Each structure stands twice: as C-alpha cells, then as structure tokens.
Coordinates of C-alpha atoms and ligand atoms in Angstrom, one line a residue:
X1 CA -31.6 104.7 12.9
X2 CA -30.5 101.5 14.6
X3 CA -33.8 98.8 15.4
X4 CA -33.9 100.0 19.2
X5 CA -34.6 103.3 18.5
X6 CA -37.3 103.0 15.7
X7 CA -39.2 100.6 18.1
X8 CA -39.2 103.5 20.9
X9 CA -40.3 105.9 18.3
X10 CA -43.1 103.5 16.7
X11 CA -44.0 103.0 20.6
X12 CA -43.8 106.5 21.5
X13 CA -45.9 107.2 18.4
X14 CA -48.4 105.3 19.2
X15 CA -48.6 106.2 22.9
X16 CA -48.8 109.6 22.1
X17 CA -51.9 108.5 20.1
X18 CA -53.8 106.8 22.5
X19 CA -53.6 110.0 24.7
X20 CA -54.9 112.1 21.8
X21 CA -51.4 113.9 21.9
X22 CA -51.0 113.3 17.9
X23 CA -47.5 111.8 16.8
X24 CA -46.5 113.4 14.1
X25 CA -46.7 117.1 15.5
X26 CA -47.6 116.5 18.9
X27 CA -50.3 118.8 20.7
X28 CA -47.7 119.4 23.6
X29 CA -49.9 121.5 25.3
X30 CA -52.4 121.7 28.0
X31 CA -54.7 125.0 27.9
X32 CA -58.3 125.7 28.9
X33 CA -58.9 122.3 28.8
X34 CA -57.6 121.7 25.3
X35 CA -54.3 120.1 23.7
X36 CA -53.0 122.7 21.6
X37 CA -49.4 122.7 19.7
X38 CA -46.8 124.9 20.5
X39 CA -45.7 127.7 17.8
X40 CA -42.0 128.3 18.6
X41 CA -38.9 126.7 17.4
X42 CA -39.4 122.9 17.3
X43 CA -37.4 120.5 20.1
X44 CA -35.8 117.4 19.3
X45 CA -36.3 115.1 22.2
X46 CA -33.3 112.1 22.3
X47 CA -34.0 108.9 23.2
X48 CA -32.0 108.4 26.4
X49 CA -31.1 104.7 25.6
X50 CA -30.0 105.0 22.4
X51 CA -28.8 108.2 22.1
X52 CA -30.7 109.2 18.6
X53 CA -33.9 111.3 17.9
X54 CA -37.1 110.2 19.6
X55 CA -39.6 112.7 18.4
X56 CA -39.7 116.8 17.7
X57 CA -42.5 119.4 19.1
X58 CA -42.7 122.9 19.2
X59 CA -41.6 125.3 22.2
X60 CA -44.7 127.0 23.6
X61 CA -43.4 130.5 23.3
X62 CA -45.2 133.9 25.0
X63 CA -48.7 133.4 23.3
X64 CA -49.5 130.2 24.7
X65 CA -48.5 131.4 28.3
X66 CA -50.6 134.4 27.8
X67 CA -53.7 131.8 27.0
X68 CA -52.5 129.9 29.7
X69 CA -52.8 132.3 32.5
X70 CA -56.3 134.0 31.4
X71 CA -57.3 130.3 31.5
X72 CA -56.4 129.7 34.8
X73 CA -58.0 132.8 36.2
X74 CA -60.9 131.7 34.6
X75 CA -60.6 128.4 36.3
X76 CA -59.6 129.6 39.5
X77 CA -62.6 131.7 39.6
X78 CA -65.2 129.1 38.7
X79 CA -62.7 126.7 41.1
X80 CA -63.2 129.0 44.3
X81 CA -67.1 129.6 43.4
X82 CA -67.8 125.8 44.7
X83 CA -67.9 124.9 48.4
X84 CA -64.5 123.5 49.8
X85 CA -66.4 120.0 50.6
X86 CA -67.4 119.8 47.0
X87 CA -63.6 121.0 45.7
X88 CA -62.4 117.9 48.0
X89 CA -64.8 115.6 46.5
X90 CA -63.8 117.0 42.5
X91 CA -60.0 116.5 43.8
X92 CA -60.9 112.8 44.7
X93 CA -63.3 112.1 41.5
X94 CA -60.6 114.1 38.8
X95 CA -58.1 110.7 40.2
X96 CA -60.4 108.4 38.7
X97 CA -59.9 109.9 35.5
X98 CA -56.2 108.4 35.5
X99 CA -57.7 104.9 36.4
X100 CA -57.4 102.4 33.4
X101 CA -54.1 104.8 31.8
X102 CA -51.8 103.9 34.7
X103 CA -49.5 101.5 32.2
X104 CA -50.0 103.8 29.2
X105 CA -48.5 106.8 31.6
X106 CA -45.4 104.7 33.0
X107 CA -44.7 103.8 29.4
X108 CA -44.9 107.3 28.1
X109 CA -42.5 108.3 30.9
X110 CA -40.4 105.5 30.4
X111 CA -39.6 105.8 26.7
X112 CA -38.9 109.8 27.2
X113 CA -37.1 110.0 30.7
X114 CA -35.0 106.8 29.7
X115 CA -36.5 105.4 33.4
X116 CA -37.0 102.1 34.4
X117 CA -40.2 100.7 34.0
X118 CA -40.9 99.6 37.8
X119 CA -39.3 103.3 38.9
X120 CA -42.3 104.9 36.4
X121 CA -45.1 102.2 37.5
X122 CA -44.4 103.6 41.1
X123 CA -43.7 107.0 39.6
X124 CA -47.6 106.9 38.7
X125 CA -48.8 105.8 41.8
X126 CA -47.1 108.9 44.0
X127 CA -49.6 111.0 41.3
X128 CA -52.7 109.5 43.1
X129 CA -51.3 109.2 46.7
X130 CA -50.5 112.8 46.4
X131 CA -54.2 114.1 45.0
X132 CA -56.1 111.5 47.4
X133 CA -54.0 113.2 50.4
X134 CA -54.2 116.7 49.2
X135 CA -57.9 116.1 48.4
X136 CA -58.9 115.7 52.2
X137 CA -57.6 119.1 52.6
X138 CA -60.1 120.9 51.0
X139 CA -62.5 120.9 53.7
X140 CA -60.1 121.3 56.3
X141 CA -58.6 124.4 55.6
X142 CA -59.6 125.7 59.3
X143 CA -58.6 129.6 59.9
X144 CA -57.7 131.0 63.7
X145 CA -59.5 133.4 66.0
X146 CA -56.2 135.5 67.5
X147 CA -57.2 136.8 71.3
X148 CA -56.7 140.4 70.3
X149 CA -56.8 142.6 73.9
X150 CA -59.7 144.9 72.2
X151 CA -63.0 144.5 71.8
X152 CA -62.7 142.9 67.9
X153 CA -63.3 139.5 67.0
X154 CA -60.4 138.9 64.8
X155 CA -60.1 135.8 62.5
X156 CA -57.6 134.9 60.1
X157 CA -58.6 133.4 56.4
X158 CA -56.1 131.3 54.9
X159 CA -56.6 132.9 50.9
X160 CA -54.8 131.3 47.4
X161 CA -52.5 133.3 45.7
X162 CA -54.9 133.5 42.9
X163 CA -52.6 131.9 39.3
X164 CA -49.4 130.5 40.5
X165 CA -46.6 129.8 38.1
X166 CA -44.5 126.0 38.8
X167 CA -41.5 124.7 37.1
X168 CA -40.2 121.0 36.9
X169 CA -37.2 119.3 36.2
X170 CA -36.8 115.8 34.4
X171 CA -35.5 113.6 36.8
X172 CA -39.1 112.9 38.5
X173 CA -41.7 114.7 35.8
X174 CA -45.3 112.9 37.2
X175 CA -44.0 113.2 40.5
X176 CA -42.8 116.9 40.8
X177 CA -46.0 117.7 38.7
X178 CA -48.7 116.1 40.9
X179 CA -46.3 117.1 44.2
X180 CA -47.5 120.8 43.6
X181 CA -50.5 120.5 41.5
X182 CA -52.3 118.5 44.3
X183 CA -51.5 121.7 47.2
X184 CA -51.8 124.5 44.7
X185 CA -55.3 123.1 43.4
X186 CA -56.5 122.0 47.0
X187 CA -55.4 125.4 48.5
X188 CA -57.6 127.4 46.0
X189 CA -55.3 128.5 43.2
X190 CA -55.1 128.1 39.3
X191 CA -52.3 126.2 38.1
X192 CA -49.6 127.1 34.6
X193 CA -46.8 124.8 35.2
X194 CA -44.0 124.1 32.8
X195 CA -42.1 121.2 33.1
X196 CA -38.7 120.3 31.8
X197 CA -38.2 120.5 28.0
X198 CA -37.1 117.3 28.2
X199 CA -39.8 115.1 29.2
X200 CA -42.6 116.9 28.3
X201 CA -45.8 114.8 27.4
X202 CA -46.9 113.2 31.0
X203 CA -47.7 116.3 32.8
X204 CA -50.0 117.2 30.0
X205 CA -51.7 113.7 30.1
X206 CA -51.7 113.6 34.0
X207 CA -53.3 117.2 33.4
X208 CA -56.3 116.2 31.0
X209 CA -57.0 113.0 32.5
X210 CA -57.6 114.9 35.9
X211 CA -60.6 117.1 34.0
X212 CA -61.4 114.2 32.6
X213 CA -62.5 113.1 36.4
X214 CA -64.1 116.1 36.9
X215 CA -61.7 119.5 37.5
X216 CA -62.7 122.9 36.6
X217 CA -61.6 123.8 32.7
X218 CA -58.7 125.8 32.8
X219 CA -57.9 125.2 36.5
X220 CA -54.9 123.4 35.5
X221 CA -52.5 124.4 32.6
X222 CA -49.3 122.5 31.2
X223 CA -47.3 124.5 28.8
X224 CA -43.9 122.9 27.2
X225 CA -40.8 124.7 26.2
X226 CA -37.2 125.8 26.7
X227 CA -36.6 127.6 30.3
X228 CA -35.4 130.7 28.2
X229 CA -38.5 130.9 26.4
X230 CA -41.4 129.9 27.4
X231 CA -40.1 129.4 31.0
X232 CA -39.0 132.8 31.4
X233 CA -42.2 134.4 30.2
X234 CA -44.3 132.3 32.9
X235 CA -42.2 134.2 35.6
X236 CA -42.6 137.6 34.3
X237 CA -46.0 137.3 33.4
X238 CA -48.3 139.6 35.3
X239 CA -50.9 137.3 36.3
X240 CA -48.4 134.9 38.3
X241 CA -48.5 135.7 42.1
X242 CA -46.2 132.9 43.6
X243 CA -43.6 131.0 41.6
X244 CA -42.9 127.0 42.5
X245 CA -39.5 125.6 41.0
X246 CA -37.9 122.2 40.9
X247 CA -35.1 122.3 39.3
X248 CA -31.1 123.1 39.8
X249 CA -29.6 125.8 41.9
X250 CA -28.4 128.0 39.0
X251 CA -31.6 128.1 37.2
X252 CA -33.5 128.9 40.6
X253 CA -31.2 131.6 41.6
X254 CA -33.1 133.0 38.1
X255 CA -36.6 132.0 38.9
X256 CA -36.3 134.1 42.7
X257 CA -34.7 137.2 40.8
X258 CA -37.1 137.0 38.2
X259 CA -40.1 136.7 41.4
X260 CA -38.3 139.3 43.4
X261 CA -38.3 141.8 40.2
X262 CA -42.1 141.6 40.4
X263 CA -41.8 141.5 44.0
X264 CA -43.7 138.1 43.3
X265 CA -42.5 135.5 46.0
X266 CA -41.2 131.7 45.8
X267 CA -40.4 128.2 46.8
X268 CA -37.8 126.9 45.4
X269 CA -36.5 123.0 45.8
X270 CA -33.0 122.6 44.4
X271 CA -30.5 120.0 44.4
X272 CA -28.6 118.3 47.3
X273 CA -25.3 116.6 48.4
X274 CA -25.9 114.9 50.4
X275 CA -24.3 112.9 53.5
X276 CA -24.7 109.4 54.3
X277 CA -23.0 108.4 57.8
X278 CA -22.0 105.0 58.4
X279 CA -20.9 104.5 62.5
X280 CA -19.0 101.7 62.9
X281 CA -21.6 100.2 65.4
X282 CA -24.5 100.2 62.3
X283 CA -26.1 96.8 60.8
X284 CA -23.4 96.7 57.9
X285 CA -26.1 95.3 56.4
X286 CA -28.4 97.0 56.3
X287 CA -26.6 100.5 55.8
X288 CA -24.5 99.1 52.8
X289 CA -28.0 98.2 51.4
X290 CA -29.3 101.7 52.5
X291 CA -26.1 103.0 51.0
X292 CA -26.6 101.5 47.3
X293 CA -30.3 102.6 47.2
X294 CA -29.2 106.3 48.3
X295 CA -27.2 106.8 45.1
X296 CA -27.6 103.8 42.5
X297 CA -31.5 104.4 42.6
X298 CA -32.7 106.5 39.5
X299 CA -29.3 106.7 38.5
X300 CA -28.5 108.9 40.8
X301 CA -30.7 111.3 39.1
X302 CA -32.3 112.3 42.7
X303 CA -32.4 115.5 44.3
X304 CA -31.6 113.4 47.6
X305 CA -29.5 111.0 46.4
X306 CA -27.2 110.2 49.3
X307 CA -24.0 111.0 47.3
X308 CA -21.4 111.2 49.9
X309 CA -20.9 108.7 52.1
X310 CA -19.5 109.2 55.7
X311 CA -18.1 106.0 57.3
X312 CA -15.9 105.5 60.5
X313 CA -12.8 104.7 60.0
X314 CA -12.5 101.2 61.3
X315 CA -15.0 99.7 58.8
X316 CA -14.2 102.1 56.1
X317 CA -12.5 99.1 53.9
X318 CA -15.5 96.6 54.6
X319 CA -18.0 98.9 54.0
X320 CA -16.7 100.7 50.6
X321 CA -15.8 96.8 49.3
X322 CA -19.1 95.2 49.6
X323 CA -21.0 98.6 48.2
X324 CA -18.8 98.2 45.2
X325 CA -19.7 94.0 44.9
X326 CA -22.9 95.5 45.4
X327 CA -22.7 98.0 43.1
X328 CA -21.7 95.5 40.2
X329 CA -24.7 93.2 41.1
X330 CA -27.1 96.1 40.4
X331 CA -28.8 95.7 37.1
X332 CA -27.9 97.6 34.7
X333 CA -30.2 97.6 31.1
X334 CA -32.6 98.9 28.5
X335 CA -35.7 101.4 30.7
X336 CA -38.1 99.2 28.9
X337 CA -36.1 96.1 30.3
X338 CA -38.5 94.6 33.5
X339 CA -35.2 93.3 35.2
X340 CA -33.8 96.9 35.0
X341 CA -32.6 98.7 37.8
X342 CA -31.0 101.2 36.7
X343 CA -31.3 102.8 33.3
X344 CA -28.9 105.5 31.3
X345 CA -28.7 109.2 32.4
X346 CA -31.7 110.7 30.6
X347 CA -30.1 113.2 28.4
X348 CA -26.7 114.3 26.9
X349 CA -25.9 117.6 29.0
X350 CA -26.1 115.3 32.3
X351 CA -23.8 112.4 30.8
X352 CA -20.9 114.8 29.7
X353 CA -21.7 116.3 33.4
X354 CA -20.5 112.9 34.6
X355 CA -18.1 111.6 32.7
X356 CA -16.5 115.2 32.8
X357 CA -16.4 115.3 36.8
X358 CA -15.5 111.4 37.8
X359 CA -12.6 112.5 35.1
X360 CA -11.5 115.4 37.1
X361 CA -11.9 113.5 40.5
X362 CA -9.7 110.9 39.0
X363 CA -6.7 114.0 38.1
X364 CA -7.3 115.7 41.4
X365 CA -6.2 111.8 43.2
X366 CA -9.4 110.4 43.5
X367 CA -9.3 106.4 43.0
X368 CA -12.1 104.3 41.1
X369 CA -13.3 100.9 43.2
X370 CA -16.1 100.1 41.0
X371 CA -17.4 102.0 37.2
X372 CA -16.5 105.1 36.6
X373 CA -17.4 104.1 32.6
X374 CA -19.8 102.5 30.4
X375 CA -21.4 99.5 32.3
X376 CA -20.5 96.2 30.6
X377 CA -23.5 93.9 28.9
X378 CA -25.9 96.2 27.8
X379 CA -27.2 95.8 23.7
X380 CA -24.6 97.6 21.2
X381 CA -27.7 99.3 20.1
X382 CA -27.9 101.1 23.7
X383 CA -25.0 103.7 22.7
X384 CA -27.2 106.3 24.9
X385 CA -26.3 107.8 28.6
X386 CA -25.4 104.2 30.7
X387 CA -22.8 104.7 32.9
X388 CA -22.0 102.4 35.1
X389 CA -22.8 102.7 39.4
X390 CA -19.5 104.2 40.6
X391 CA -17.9 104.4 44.0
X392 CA -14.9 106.7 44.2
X393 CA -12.6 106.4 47.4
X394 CA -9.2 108.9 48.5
X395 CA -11.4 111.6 48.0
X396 CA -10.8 115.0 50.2
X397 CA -13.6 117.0 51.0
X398 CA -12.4 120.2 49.2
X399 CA -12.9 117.8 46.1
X400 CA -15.3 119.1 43.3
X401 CA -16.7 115.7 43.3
X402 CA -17.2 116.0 47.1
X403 CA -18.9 119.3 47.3
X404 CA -21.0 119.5 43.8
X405 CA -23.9 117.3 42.6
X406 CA -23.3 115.1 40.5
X407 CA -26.8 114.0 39.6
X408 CA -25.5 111.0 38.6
X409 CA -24.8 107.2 39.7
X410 CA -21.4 108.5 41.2
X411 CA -20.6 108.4 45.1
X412 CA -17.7 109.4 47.1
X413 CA -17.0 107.8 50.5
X414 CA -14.7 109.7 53.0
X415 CA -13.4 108.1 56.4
X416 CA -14.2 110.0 59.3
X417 CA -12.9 109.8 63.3
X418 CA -15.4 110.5 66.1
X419 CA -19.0 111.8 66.1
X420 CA -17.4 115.6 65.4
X421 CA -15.7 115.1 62.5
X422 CA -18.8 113.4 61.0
X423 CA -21.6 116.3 61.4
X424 CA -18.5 118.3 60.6
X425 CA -17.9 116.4 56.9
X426 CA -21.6 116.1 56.6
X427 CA -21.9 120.1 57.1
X428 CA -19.2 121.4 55.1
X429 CA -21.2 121.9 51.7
X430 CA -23.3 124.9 50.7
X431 CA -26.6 122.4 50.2
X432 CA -28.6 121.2 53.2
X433 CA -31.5 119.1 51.3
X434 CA -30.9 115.6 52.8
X435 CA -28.9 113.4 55.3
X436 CA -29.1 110.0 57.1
X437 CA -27.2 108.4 60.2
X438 CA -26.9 105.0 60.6
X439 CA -26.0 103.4 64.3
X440 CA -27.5 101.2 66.7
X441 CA -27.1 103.8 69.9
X442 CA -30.0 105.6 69.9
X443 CA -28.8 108.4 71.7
X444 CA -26.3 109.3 69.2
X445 CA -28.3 108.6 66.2
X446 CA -30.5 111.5 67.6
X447 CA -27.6 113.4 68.7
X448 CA -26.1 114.3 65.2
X449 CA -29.5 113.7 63.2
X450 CA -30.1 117.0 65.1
X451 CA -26.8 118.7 64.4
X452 CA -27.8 117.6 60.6
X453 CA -28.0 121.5 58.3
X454 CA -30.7 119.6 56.5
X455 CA -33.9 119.7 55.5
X456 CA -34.3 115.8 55.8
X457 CA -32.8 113.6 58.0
X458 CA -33.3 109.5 58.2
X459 CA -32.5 107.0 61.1
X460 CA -31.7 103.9 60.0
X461 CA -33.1 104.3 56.6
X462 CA -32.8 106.5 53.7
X463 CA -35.2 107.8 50.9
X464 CA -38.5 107.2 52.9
X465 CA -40.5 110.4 51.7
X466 CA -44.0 110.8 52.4
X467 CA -46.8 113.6 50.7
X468 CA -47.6 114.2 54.7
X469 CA -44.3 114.7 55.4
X470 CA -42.6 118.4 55.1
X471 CA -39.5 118.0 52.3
X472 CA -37.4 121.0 51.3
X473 CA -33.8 122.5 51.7
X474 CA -31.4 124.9 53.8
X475 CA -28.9 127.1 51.7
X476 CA -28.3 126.1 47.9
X477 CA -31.0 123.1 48.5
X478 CA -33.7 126.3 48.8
X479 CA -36.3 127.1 51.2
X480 CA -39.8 126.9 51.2
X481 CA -41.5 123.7 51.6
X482 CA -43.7 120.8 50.1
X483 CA -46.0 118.2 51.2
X484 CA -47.5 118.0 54.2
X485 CA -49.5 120.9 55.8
X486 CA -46.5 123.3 55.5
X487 CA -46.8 122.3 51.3
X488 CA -50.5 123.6 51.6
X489 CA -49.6 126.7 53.3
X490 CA -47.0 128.1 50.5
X491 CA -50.1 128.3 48.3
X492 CA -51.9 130.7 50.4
X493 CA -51.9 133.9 52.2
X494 CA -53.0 134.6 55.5
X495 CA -55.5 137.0 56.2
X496 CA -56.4 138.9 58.9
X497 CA -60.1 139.9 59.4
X498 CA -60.6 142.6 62.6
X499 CA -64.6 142.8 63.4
X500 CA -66.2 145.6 65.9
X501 CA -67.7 143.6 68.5
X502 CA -68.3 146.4 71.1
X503 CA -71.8 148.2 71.7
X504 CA -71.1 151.4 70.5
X505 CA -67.5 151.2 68.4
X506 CA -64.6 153.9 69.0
X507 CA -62.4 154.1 66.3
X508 CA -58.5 154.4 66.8
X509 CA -56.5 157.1 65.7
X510 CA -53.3 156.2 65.9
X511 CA -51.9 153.5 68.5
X512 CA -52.4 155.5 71.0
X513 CA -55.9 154.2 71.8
X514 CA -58.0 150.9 70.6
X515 CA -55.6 148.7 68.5
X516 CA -52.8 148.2 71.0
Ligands
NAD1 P1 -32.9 122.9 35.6 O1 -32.7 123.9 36.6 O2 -31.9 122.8 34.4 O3 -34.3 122.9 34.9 C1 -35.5 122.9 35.7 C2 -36.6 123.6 35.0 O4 -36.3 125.0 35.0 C3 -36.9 123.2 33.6 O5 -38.3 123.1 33.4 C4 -36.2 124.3 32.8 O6 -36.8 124.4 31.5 C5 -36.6 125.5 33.7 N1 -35.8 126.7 33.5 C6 -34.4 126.7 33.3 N2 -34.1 128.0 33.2 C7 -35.2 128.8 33.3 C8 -35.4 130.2 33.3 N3 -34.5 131.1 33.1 N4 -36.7 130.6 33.5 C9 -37.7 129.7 33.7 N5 -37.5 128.4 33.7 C10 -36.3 127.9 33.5 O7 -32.9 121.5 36.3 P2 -32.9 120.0 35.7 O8 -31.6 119.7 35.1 O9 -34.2 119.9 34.9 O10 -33.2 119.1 37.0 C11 -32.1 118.7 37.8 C12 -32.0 119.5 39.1 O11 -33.3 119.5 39.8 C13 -31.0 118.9 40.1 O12 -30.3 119.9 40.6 C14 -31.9 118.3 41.1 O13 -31.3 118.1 42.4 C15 -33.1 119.2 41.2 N6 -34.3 118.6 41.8 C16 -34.6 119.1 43.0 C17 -35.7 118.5 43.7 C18 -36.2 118.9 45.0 O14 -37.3 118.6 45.4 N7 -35.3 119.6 45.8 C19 -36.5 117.5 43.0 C20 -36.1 117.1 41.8 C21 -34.9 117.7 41.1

C-alpha cells in the first residue's frame, strides 16, 4: 500500500471514530436510533485517488431492512402524534445537531467519494439549507375546501404515505440524502433510505446527528448495502408505500417495476444529457465560463452536467478553443488537495465507463481538442480514476458519446445553423433532465427555453438549483419531482373528506341524486 493510501485509511479510520462508526468493522448502519453492523457479505470500499483498498463493512442484507421498517413505523407514529408547529420546530433544532461536525462530515465524504474538499464543504451546507427550508413546511401544510354543488362541506387533508423507501447514488451522497429526507420527514412519513454502496458512512452520520438535535427515534433509518441485496429487499418490503430513487436509468427502470409489482408508486430522478446552447450573439465569456462549470464541475459526475454543447456555427472554432485552454487551466489534484478542482472519478466501474466511450467516440471519427487521458501532474501515488477534462469535437449526433451519459468530465460540442436546428439537436435524446440557452435577445432566449423537453432550463446561467425550486426529468431523466412544494407533495396523499352539512341529510343512491 503506497503512503497516499495508508494516510486516507489512518484518516478514514479515525474519522469514522470520532462519529462513533468504529473503524475496524464499521457500524454502517443507522436503525431505531442505533449504529448497528451489517451481517452480509463484507464490501471493500476503494479509495478513489489511489485506486487501492480504503476500508471493508458488511452489506445490510434482509434482517436489517426488516428492523428498519418496524422502526420507522414506530417513529412515524410517535412523529405524526406531535402537532405540525412542534414537528417544524424538531426539524429546525435536529440541524443543530450537525453544528460543530460540519469539517468532520466534508472530510468523511471526501476521503470516500474521492470529492474535492470545497465541493464536500458546500456539499454539507445544501444538508442544512434543505432541512431549515423543509422545516417551515411543517406548519404550513394547508388542505383545500372544494365548492362541491351539494350540501357537504368537503375538505381535502394532504396525509404521508406512512414508511417510504429512498435510494441514492454516489455522485452527491449528503446532498441526495438530506434532498428527500428533509420533504419526506416534514410531510409526515418515516424514512429507510439506502444509499449507494459506495459511499456509505455520511448518510448514517447526517442521520444520527439529526436525532442528536432532537428527531423522533426510528423516524429516520440508513441501511448500507449492494442494490441487489439489501436494495432490493427495501422495495419489496411490505411496509414501503412510496419508493424515492436517485440513481441511473437502468437501475430505476427496476426500482418502478419492483413499485408497480406491489402496486406501490414512485419518483424516480435519473440521469441527463444534457444540452448547452451557445448563440452566436452570447457573452463568449461568460458562456464559455458557464460551459466549463456545466461539465468539468464534479467531474462531470452530475446528473445535470451540461454534456453536450450546442454552439452556432460562426463562433463554433472560438468557442470550442478557449473551453479547451480553459479546460487545461482547471485544476486537476488529490480530493484532499485545497487548490483542487476537480478530483478522480469515484470508483472503477465509472472510469472504465469513460475511458471505454471517449475510445469508441474516437473509432466512430470523433476528434480529441483537449484530454481524453490521464491528466498530467498529479502525485505517481494517485494511480486512481483522474482523467483529464475533455472536449471532443466532429461529433454527429447519432454518436454514442452524443446521446448517452457519460457521467464523466467528457463533453461533446456540435455546430448548429438557426434557432431550429438548435432545439432540434438539443431534443433529439431520450433524456429531458436539464438544458440552458445562452443569448443576449431576450425574446429568443425565452423562445427556445420553452421549446426545451426538459425538466430544467437556465438563461444565461447554468447549474443554479435551489431546494424551493422544482428539479426532475421528462423521459429516461424520470418523472416525479423534488424540492420545492411539488417535492413535499410526492410524500403525501390527498384526501378527500365529504361532511353532511344539511338539516336533515338524504343519502345518495347512486348518482342519480345528491353526489352529482
Ligand atoms: P445506480 O443506478 O447504479 O445506483 C443508484 C442506487 O441504486 C444505489 O444505491 C444502488 O445500490 C441502488 N440499486 C441498484 N440496483 C438496485 C436494485 N435492483 N434495487 C434497489 N436498489 C438498487 O446509480 P449510480 O451509478 O449510483 O449513480 C449515477 C446515476 O445517478 C447517474 O445516471 C446520474 O445521472 C444519476 N443521478 C441523478 C440525479 C437526479 O436528481 N436526477 C442526481 C444524482 C445522480
């Protein structure tokens, strides 16, 4: 084991100490307000950077799910017994339980998800932002009095699922987590969420810290292991009414056939490609700027990573050659590294991904202006995931590389002629999750923003993404939504409450009469 990796592990080690986690066999598990280990088949976690073992803990498995669920019904009972003011104020007291942990957390995530430290620093506070905003929704969870043409007062209840089941990919662990925690809890439910085998530890620290503030035991339950496994028997388990999945399209295709077996519904965010479009009348500036952070941010390892860029012809050379002198000014380096930018892909799976598709755009006639290998500088002790930012040009849209995600620092710019043939580019993949125009007539920055098949669309800007904002896809980017009020809403059901109001009631029978 080289030097760089036994000082993540030592670090790792003794991080995972400090949050009572244990090192040596870590307690990788959240349930009924206890860290317990897992009992499957142990998991080797891989230090993104350096490409060797980090630490080892064991898959959940069944068992634990079943404690896990019972927990949260427990929870969720004791949870809906308070008033909704006093739910509001636990929501905002539980977030002081992560005060004072902040540097510990951003560490944790850094050393596991091979992230750079700033990225995990900001990383933590999107946790807070999302529980303070989801927090003053407690009390505000107003139902409707419908002006039914009969004599009934009839009000609708918004009502939680009751246990809801939510999955999490890697890429964004304490962000995904607290992104559907925060609704799920402040809409009434009891939580089991799973996140990614491969970063595993922060969701259960996030998770303990908050009933450290002050949530109900049991209202909130992390449980780690394989999708196959332990993932698997959190959708089919009984006691799960709605299912919530971050992750890739293939794997949610499984999540909503496993829901719709049960007849249990689901949101499900997937991943994106999506389109970036450069008019020639744009600040250059500015959208070459916009441009790099679109795709070179986290590695490219974003669900909305703008990784197909649409520019007019007639500044399609000036634009593609200072994104790639801008691509080789990014920085490039170690997660731990303050100066970092941009660290390696976090795992092994996603790096062959990579490497495997910028090789195959390359034999179907795509050309390399900038990377397209490993990044030049970095430690000879970093032999983990680091590729370098990559800009790939004479691509044609029928191109793998121009109609699959990459989730990686890779991005493809296209030439286009005329407002049609942009939205028409920008269109032409199965995902709709994000998109962004850049132009200085207002009119037409509108004008295709709204012909935009996505769920996201910037002006002028990219990656701005708010908790009060709705976020979520059209075709293979899902459906469903988070944040915002629509967020709140996929964690309940409406109900609708008819009350006799009239002197002396007449019952319907049928339609015929009464209920119209
Ligand atoms: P993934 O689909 O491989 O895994 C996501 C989660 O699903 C993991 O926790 C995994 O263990 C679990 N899982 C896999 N198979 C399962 C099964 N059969 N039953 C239950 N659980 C199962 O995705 P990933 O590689 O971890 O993440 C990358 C993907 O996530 C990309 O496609 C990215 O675009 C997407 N993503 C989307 C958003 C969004 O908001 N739209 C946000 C972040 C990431």
């Amino acid at each position: 084991m080289n030097s760089l990796s036994q000082y993540a592990c030592h670090h790792l080690a003794e991080l995972l100490e400090g949050f009572g986690l244990s090192a040596a066999a870590p307690l990788s598990n959240w349930i009924n307000g206890e860290l317990v280990a897992g009992e499957g088949e142990a998991i080797t976690l891989i230090n993104p950077a350096t490409g060797e073992a980090l630490v080892s803990y064991r898959d959940a498995g069944a068992g634990l799910i079943e404690r896990a669920t019972q927990a949260a019904q427990r929870g969720q009972r004791e949870w809906m017994a308070l008033t909704a003011s006093e739910r509001g104020r636990r929501m905002n007291a539980a977030i002081r339980g992560l005060e004072g942990h902040e540097e510990a957390l951003a560490q944790l995530e850094s050393v596991v998800a091979g992230k750079p430290i700033l990225d995990c620093r900001a990383e933590v506070g999107k946790v807070r932002e999302m529980f303070e905003y989801y927090a003053g929704w407690c009390d505000k969870q107003h139902g409707e009095v419908i002006p039914v043409p009969t004599s009934h007062l009839n009000y609708v209840r918004h009502v939680p699922y009751g246990v809801v089941g939510q999955i999490t990919p890697w890429n964004a662990p304490m962000f995904t987590c607290a992104w559907q925690l925060a609704p799920a809890i402040a809409a009434g439910n009891g939580v089991v969420l799973k996140p990614s085998e491969l970063t595993p530890f922060t969701s259960v620290v996030i998770a303990k810290q908050l009933e450290s503030g002050g949530l109900s035991k049991g209202l909130i339950n992390i449980v780690n292991g394989l999708g196959k496994t332990t993932g698997a028997a959190l959708t089919d388990h009984p006691a799960i009414s709605k299912l919530v999945f971050v992750g890739s399209p293939q794997s949610g295709r499984m999540i909503a056939e496993a829901g719709a077996r049960r007849l249990v519904p689901s949101v499900l965010e997937l991943g994106g490609k999506s389109a970036n479009i450069v008019f020639a009348d744009a600040k250059l500036d500015e959208a070459v700027a916009g441009a790099q952070a679109a795709i070179f941010a986290a590695a490219g390892q974003s669900c909305v990573a703008g990784s197909r860029l649409l520019i007019e012809r007639s500044v399609f050379e000036q634009v593609t050659s200072r994104l790639a002198r801008a691509a080789e000014q990014i920085a490039v380096g170690l997660p731990s590294d303050e100066a970092t930018r941009m660290g390696p892909l976090q795992n092994h799976r996603q790096f062959e991904q990579v490497t495997r598709m910028i090789e195959a755009a390359k034999a179907a006639g795509a050309r390399v202006l900038t990377g397209g290998k490993r990044p030049e500088g970095l430690p000879d002790e970093a032999q983990g995931y680091f590729i370098a930012p990559t800009v790939l040009v004479d691509v044609t849209p029928d191109m793998e590389i121009a109609q699959q995600e990459v989730f990686g620092p890779v991005l493809v710019a296209m030439a286009f002629d005329g407002e049609g043939q942009a939205t028409q580019l920008a269109n032409e993949t199965r995902f709709g999750l994000a998109g962004a125009v850049w132009s200085q007539d207002v009119a037409r920055a509108h004008r295709v923003a709204g012909q935009l098949r996505a769920g996201t669309v910037w002006i002028n800007s990219y990656k701005a993404i708010s908790v009060m904002s709705p976020f979520g896809g059209f075709g293979d980017s899902g459906f469903g939504r988070s944040s915002g009020l629509d967020g709140l809403r996929e964690y309940t059901v409406p109900q609708s409450v008819w009350v006799e109001t009239a002197p002396e009631a007449s019952v319907a029978f049928g339609y015929g009469s009464g209920v119209g």
